[in-house]
């Protein structure tokens, strides 16, 4: 997913470092974007950025401990690199509270961090912009594999010979 967004943002694949074993303890770094994107996007508004992906939201104390233990992550955060935690569950109103609590917890360790927490809504918006990526989502509905964004559908409808007039249900004759 990030590789697709890199291309949109004008970055090369070499500008992304990925964890080679994302299921192992890695000190909070699953992906590291090393440069400022020439064409900022909603998902890569500035750079560099550090991403960590979790299926569910862990306890703030656990997150803080993982960040504090990683020399790599600490040094990047001290340099002002944003830390983006992407959680596969719906966070709702908890998102902001967790950002505040994690920031406060890290300050106790003399670490001022730019924390962003993204939930399932962020992931869904991301997938809407990169529909091809649905095939990488476990248990994705089969119909999602062929979804188009409204912009893609609209562009297809404007191509010569492909559009057809919409007929309301009450006007159909078949």
PDB file of C-alpha atoms in Angstrom:
ATOM      1  CA  UNK A   1       0.000   0.000   0.000  1.00  0.00           C
ATOM      2  CA  UNK A   2       2.733   2.423   0.892  1.00  0.00           C
ATOM      3  CA  UNK A   3       4.606   1.667  -2.329  1.00  0.00           C
ATOM      4  CA  UNK A   4       1.566   2.774  -4.332  1.00  0.00           C
ATOM      5  CA  UNK A   5       1.289   5.967  -2.301  1.00  0.00           C
ATOM      6  CA  UNK A   6       5.034   6.578  -2.761  1.00  0.00           C
ATOM      7  CA  UNK A   7       4.547   6.655  -6.518  1.00  0.00           C
ATOM      8  CA  UNK A   8       1.621   9.076  -6.216  1.00  0.00           C
ATOM      9  CA  UNK A   9       3.758  11.283  -3.951  1.00  0.00           C
ATOM     10  CA  UNK A  10       6.677  11.222  -6.407  1.00  0.00           C
ATOM     11  CA  UNK A  11       9.008   9.085  -4.304  1.00  0.00           C
ATOM     12  CA  UNK A  12      10.990   6.024  -5.360  1.00  0.00           C
ATOM     13  CA  UNK A  13      10.692   2.556  -3.819  1.00  0.00           C
ATOM     14  CA  UNK A  14      14.205   3.086  -2.425  1.00  0.00           C
ATOM     15  CA  UNK A  15      12.785   5.885  -0.255  1.00  0.00           C
ATOM     16  CA  UNK A  16      10.865   3.279   1.772  1.00  0.00           C
ATOM     17  CA  UNK A  17      12.478   0.953   4.292  1.00  0.00           C
ATOM     18  CA  UNK A  18      10.243  -1.939   5.356  1.00  0.00           C
ATOM     19  CA  UNK A  19      10.677  -4.320   8.242  1.00  0.00           C
ATOM     20  CA  UNK A  20      11.864  -7.630   6.871  1.00  0.00           C
ATOM     21  CA  UNK A  21       9.952  -9.535   9.559  1.00  0.00           C
ATOM     22  CA  UNK A  22       6.867  -7.425  10.351  1.00  0.00           C
ATOM     23  CA  UNK A  23       5.511  -9.938  12.879  1.00  0.00           C
ATOM     24  CA  UNK A  24       8.569  -9.774  15.112  1.00  0.00           C
ATOM     25  CA  UNK A  25       9.310  -7.156  17.737  1.00  0.00           C
ATOM     26  CA  UNK A  26      11.008  -4.403  15.786  1.00  0.00           C
ATOM     27  CA  UNK A  27      10.928  -1.445  18.107  1.00  0.00           C
ATOM     28  CA  UNK A  28       7.891   0.110  16.521  1.00  0.00           C
ATOM     29  CA  UNK A  29       9.088   0.453  12.932  1.00  0.00           C
ATOM     30  CA  UNK A  30       7.283  -1.445  10.169  1.00  0.00           C
ATOM     31  CA  UNK A  31       7.964   1.147   7.472  1.00  0.00           C
ATOM     32  CA  UNK A  32      10.156   4.228   7.305  1.00  0.00           C
ATOM     33  CA  UNK A  33       9.778   6.812   4.571  1.00  0.00           C
ATOM     34  CA  UNK A  34      13.100   8.572   4.407  1.00  0.00           C
ATOM     35  CA  UNK A  35      12.333  11.683   2.342  1.00  0.00           C
ATOM     36  CA  UNK A  36       9.913  14.560   1.914  1.00  0.00           C
ATOM     37  CA  UNK A  37       7.478  13.712  -0.905  1.00  0.00           C
ATOM     38  CA  UNK A  38       7.685  16.088  -3.893  1.00  0.00           C
ATOM     39  CA  UNK A  39       3.882  15.804  -4.255  1.00  0.00           C
ATOM     40  CA  UNK A  40       2.404  15.516  -0.738  1.00  0.00           C
ATOM     41  CA  UNK A  41      -0.756  13.417  -0.388  1.00  0.00           C
ATOM     42  CA  UNK A  42      -3.347  12.901   2.342  1.00  0.00           C
ATOM     43  CA  UNK A  43      -1.456   9.838   3.538  1.00  0.00           C
ATOM     44  CA  UNK A  44       2.054  11.227   3.023  1.00  0.00           C
ATOM     45  CA  UNK A  45       1.641  14.933   3.769  1.00  0.00           C
ATOM     46  CA  UNK A  46       5.242  15.348   4.832  1.00  0.00           C
ATOM     47  CA  UNK A  47       8.292  13.262   5.237  1.00  0.00           C
ATOM     48  CA  UNK A  48      10.073  11.438   6.534  1.00  0.00           C
ATOM     49  CA  UNK A  49       7.542   9.342   8.470  1.00  0.00           C
ATOM     50  CA  UNK A  50       7.649   6.168  10.529  1.00  0.00           C
ATOM     51  CA  UNK A  51       4.743   3.728  10.319  1.00  0.00           C
ATOM     52  CA  UNK A  52       3.832   0.942  12.688  1.00  0.00           C
ATOM     53  CA  UNK A  53       0.932  -1.384  11.891  1.00  0.00           C
ATOM     54  CA  UNK A  54      -1.039  -3.239  14.551  1.00  0.00           C
ATOM     55  CA  UNK A  55      -4.164  -5.365  14.229  1.00  0.00           C
ATOM     56  CA  UNK A  56      -5.638  -3.918  17.434  1.00  0.00           C
ATOM     57  CA  UNK A  57      -4.818  -0.981  19.658  1.00  0.00           C
ATOM     58  CA  UNK A  58      -2.285  -2.005  22.311  1.00  0.00           C
ATOM     59  CA  UNK A  59      -2.074  -0.433  25.759  1.00  0.00           C
ATOM     60  CA  UNK A  60      -0.413   2.992  25.814  1.00  0.00           C
ATOM     61  CA  UNK A  61       2.223   1.783  28.310  1.00  0.00           C
ATOM     62  CA  UNK A  62       3.158  -1.071  25.967  1.00  0.00           C
ATOM     63  CA  UNK A  63       3.478   1.270  22.978  1.00  0.00           C
ATOM     64  CA  UNK A  64       5.544   3.777  24.926  1.00  0.00           C
ATOM     65  CA  UNK A  65       7.879   1.044  26.179  1.00  0.00           C
ATOM     66  CA  UNK A  66       8.380  -0.267  22.642  1.00  0.00           C
ATOM     67  CA  UNK A  67       9.204   3.215  21.355  1.00  0.00           C
ATOM     68  CA  UNK A  68      11.558   4.041  24.225  1.00  0.00           C
ATOM     69  CA  UNK A  69      13.492   0.748  23.800  1.00  0.00           C
ATOM     70  CA  UNK A  70      14.239   1.382  20.107  1.00  0.00           C
ATOM     71  CA  UNK A  71      17.331   3.537  19.590  1.00  0.00           C
ATOM     72  CA  UNK A  72      16.453   3.919  15.887  1.00  0.00           C
ATOM     73  CA  UNK A  73      12.936   5.117  16.646  1.00  0.00           C
ATOM     74  CA  UNK A  74      14.022   7.376  19.513  1.00  0.00           C
ATOM     75  CA  UNK A  75      16.605   9.134  17.348  1.00  0.00           C
ATOM     76  CA  UNK A  76      14.117   9.703  14.511  1.00  0.00           C
ATOM     77  CA  UNK A  77      11.468  11.046  16.901  1.00  0.00           C
ATOM     78  CA  UNK A  78      14.068  13.362  18.463  1.00  0.00           C
ATOM     79  CA  UNK A  79      14.745  14.628  14.910  1.00  0.00           C
ATOM     80  CA  UNK A  80      11.027  15.463  14.567  1.00  0.00           C
ATOM     81  CA  UNK A  81       9.988  12.518  12.382  1.00  0.00           C
ATOM     82  CA  UNK A  82       6.258  11.783  12.874  1.00  0.00           C
ATOM     83  CA  UNK A  83       5.331   8.362  14.251  1.00  0.00           C
ATOM     84  CA  UNK A  84       2.158   6.994  12.649  1.00  0.00           C
ATOM     85  CA  UNK A  85       0.458   4.056  14.335  1.00  0.00           C
ATOM     86  CA  UNK A  86      -2.027   2.395  11.988  1.00  0.00           C
ATOM     87  CA  UNK A  87      -4.504   0.157  13.798  1.00  0.00           C
ATOM     88  CA  UNK A  88      -6.791  -2.249  11.964  1.00  0.00           C
ATOM     89  CA  UNK A  89      -9.721  -1.631  14.300  1.00  0.00           C
ATOM     90  CA  UNK A  90     -12.235   1.186  14.549  1.00  0.00           C
ATOM     91  CA  UNK A  91     -10.969   3.696  17.097  1.00  0.00           C
ATOM     92  CA  UNK A  92     -13.802   6.207  17.110  1.00  0.00           C
ATOM     93  CA  UNK A  93     -13.427   8.787  19.874  1.00  0.00           C
ATOM     94  CA  UNK A  94     -10.517   6.858  21.452  1.00  0.00           C
ATOM     95  CA  UNK A  95      -8.051   7.983  18.772  1.00  0.00           C
ATOM     96  CA  UNK A  96      -7.392  11.458  20.102  1.00  0.00           C
ATOM     97  CA  UNK A  97      -7.290  10.297  23.732  1.00  0.00           C
ATOM     98  CA  UNK A  98      -4.687   7.651  22.875  1.00  0.00           C
ATOM     99  CA  UNK A  99      -2.573  10.203  20.962  1.00  0.00           C
ATOM    100  CA  UNK A 100      -2.612  12.528  24.000  1.00  0.00           C
ATOM    101  CA  UNK A 101      -1.868   9.707  26.462  1.00  0.00           C
ATOM    102  CA  UNK A 102       0.990   8.310  24.359  1.00  0.00           C
ATOM    103  CA  UNK A 103       2.507  11.771  23.874  1.00  0.00           C
ATOM    104  CA  UNK A 104       2.321  12.367  27.647  1.00  0.00           C
ATOM    105  CA  UNK A 105       3.823   8.951  28.398  1.00  0.00           C
ATOM    106  CA  UNK A 106       6.761   9.611  26.063  1.00  0.00           C
ATOM    107  CA  UNK A 107       7.360  13.036  27.645  1.00  0.00           C
ATOM    108  CA  UNK A 108       8.026  11.221  30.934  1.00  0.00           C
ATOM    109  CA  UNK A 109      10.993   9.683  29.092  1.00  0.00           C
ATOM    110  CA  UNK A 110      12.091  13.139  27.847  1.00  0.00           C
ATOM    111  CA  UNK A 111      10.878  12.356  24.354  1.00  0.00           C
ATOM    112  CA  UNK A 112       8.699  14.860  22.521  1.00  0.00           C
ATOM    113  CA  UNK A 113       6.923  13.035  19.722  1.00  0.00           C
ATOM    114  CA  UNK A 114       4.648  13.939  16.849  1.00  0.00           C
ATOM    115  CA  UNK A 115       2.142  11.081  17.199  1.00  0.00           C
ATOM    116  CA  UNK A 116      -0.577  10.223  14.701  1.00  0.00           C
ATOM    117  CA  UNK A 117      -2.918   7.314  15.241  1.00  0.00           C
ATOM    118  CA  UNK A 118      -4.978   6.040  12.342  1.00  0.00           C
ATOM    119  CA  UNK A 119      -7.765   3.487  12.597  1.00  0.00           C
ATOM    120  CA  UNK A 120      -9.808   1.370  10.232  1.00  0.00           C
ATOM    121  CA  UNK A 121     -11.417   4.479   8.676  1.00  0.00           C
ATOM    122  CA  UNK A 122      -7.955   5.660   7.559  1.00  0.00           C
ATOM    123  CA  UNK A 123      -7.186   2.241   6.091  1.00  0.00           C
ATOM    124  CA  UNK A 124     -10.514   2.204   4.211  1.00  0.00           C
ATOM    125  CA  UNK A 125      -9.880   5.693   2.771  1.00  0.00           C
ATOM    126  CA  UNK A 126      -6.429   4.516   1.715  1.00  0.00           C
ATOM    127  CA  UNK A 127      -7.877   1.408   0.046  1.00  0.00           C
ATOM    128  CA  UNK A 128     -10.498   3.538  -1.732  1.00  0.00           C
ATOM    129  CA  UNK A 129      -7.665   5.465  -3.381  1.00  0.00           C
ATOM    130  CA  UNK A 130      -5.741   2.270  -4.214  1.00  0.00           C
ATOM    131  CA  UNK A 131      -8.405  -0.302  -5.075  1.00  0.00           C
ATOM    132  CA  UNK A 132      -5.918  -2.817  -6.442  1.00  0.00           C
ATOM    133  CA  UNK A 133      -4.627  -3.260  -2.892  1.00  0.00           C
ATOM    134  CA  UNK A 134      -7.793  -5.024  -1.692  1.00  0.00           C
ATOM    135  CA  UNK A 135      -6.290  -8.321  -2.841  1.00  0.00           C
ATOM    136  CA  UNK A 136      -3.738  -7.945  -0.021  1.00  0.00           C
ATOM    137  CA  UNK A 137      -6.442  -7.590   2.652  1.00  0.00           C
ATOM    138  CA  UNK A 138      -7.211 -10.890   4.420  1.00  0.00           C
ATOM    139  CA  UNK A 139     -10.914 -11.796   4.202  1.00  0.00           C
ATOM    140  CA  UNK A 140     -11.680  -8.920   1.822  1.00  0.00           C
ATOM    141  CA  UNK A 141     -15.089  -9.309   0.219  1.00  0.00           C
ATOM    142  CA  UNK A 142     -14.697 -10.619  -3.363  1.00  0.00           C
ATOM    143  CA  UNK A 143     -16.572  -7.626  -4.777  1.00  0.00           C
ATOM    144  CA  UNK A 144     -13.983  -5.286  -3.230  1.00  0.00           C
ATOM    145  CA  UNK A 145     -11.307  -6.716  -5.505  1.00  0.00           C
ATOM    146  CA  UNK A 146     -12.892  -4.949  -8.486  1.00  0.00           C
ATOM    147  CA  UNK A 147     -14.020  -1.668  -6.901  1.00  0.00           C
ATOM    148  CA  UNK A 148     -13.336   1.629  -8.600  1.00  0.00           C
ATOM    149  CA  UNK A 149     -13.218   5.039  -7.040  1.00  0.00           C
ATOM    150  CA  UNK A 150     -15.945   7.464  -8.041  1.00  0.00           C
ATOM    151  CA  UNK A 151     -13.335   9.380 -10.045  1.00  0.00           C
ATOM    152  CA  UNK A 152     -12.287   6.229 -11.959  1.00  0.00           C
ATOM    153  CA  UNK A 153     -15.898   5.274 -12.674  1.00  0.00           C
ATOM    154  CA  UNK A 154     -16.700   8.816 -13.787  1.00  0.00           C
ATOM    155  CA  UNK A 155     -13.679   8.912 -16.105  1.00  0.00           C
ATOM    156  CA  UNK A 156     -14.725   5.573 -17.645  1.00  0.00           C
ATOM    157  CA  UNK A 157     -18.240   6.904 -18.241  1.00  0.00           C
ATOM    158  CA  UNK A 158     -16.887   9.897 -20.130  1.00  0.00           C
ATOM    159  CA  UNK A 159     -14.910   7.784 -22.622  1.00  0.00           C
ATOM    160  CA  UNK A 160     -16.458   7.706 -26.077  1.00  0.00           C
ATOM    161  CA  UNK A 161     -18.596   4.643 -26.625  1.00  0.00           C
ATOM    162  CA  UNK A 162     -18.618   3.437 -23.033  1.00  0.00           C
ATOM    163  CA  UNK A 163     -21.253   5.578 -21.370  1.00  0.00           C
ATOM    164  CA  UNK A 164     -24.935   4.794 -21.348  1.00  0.00           C
ATOM    165  CA  UNK A 165     -27.855   6.786 -20.023  1.00  0.00           C
ATOM    166  CA  UNK A 166     -29.121   5.892 -16.568  1.00  0.00           C
ATOM    167  CA  UNK A 167     -32.719   4.640 -16.467  1.00  0.00           C
ATOM    168  CA  UNK A 168     -34.640   4.969 -13.227  1.00  0.00           C
ATOM    169  CA  UNK A 169     -36.272   1.756 -11.951  1.00  0.00           C
ATOM    170  CA  UNK A 170     -39.822   3.033 -12.511  1.00  0.00           C
ATOM    171  CA  UNK A 171     -38.987   3.841 -16.169  1.00  0.00           C
ATOM    172  CA  UNK A 172     -37.582   0.424 -17.085  1.00  0.00           C
ATOM    173  CA  UNK A 173     -39.556  -1.707 -19.505  1.00  0.00           C
ATOM    174  CA  UNK A 174     -37.878  -5.087 -19.103  1.00  0.00           C
TER     175      UNK A 174
END
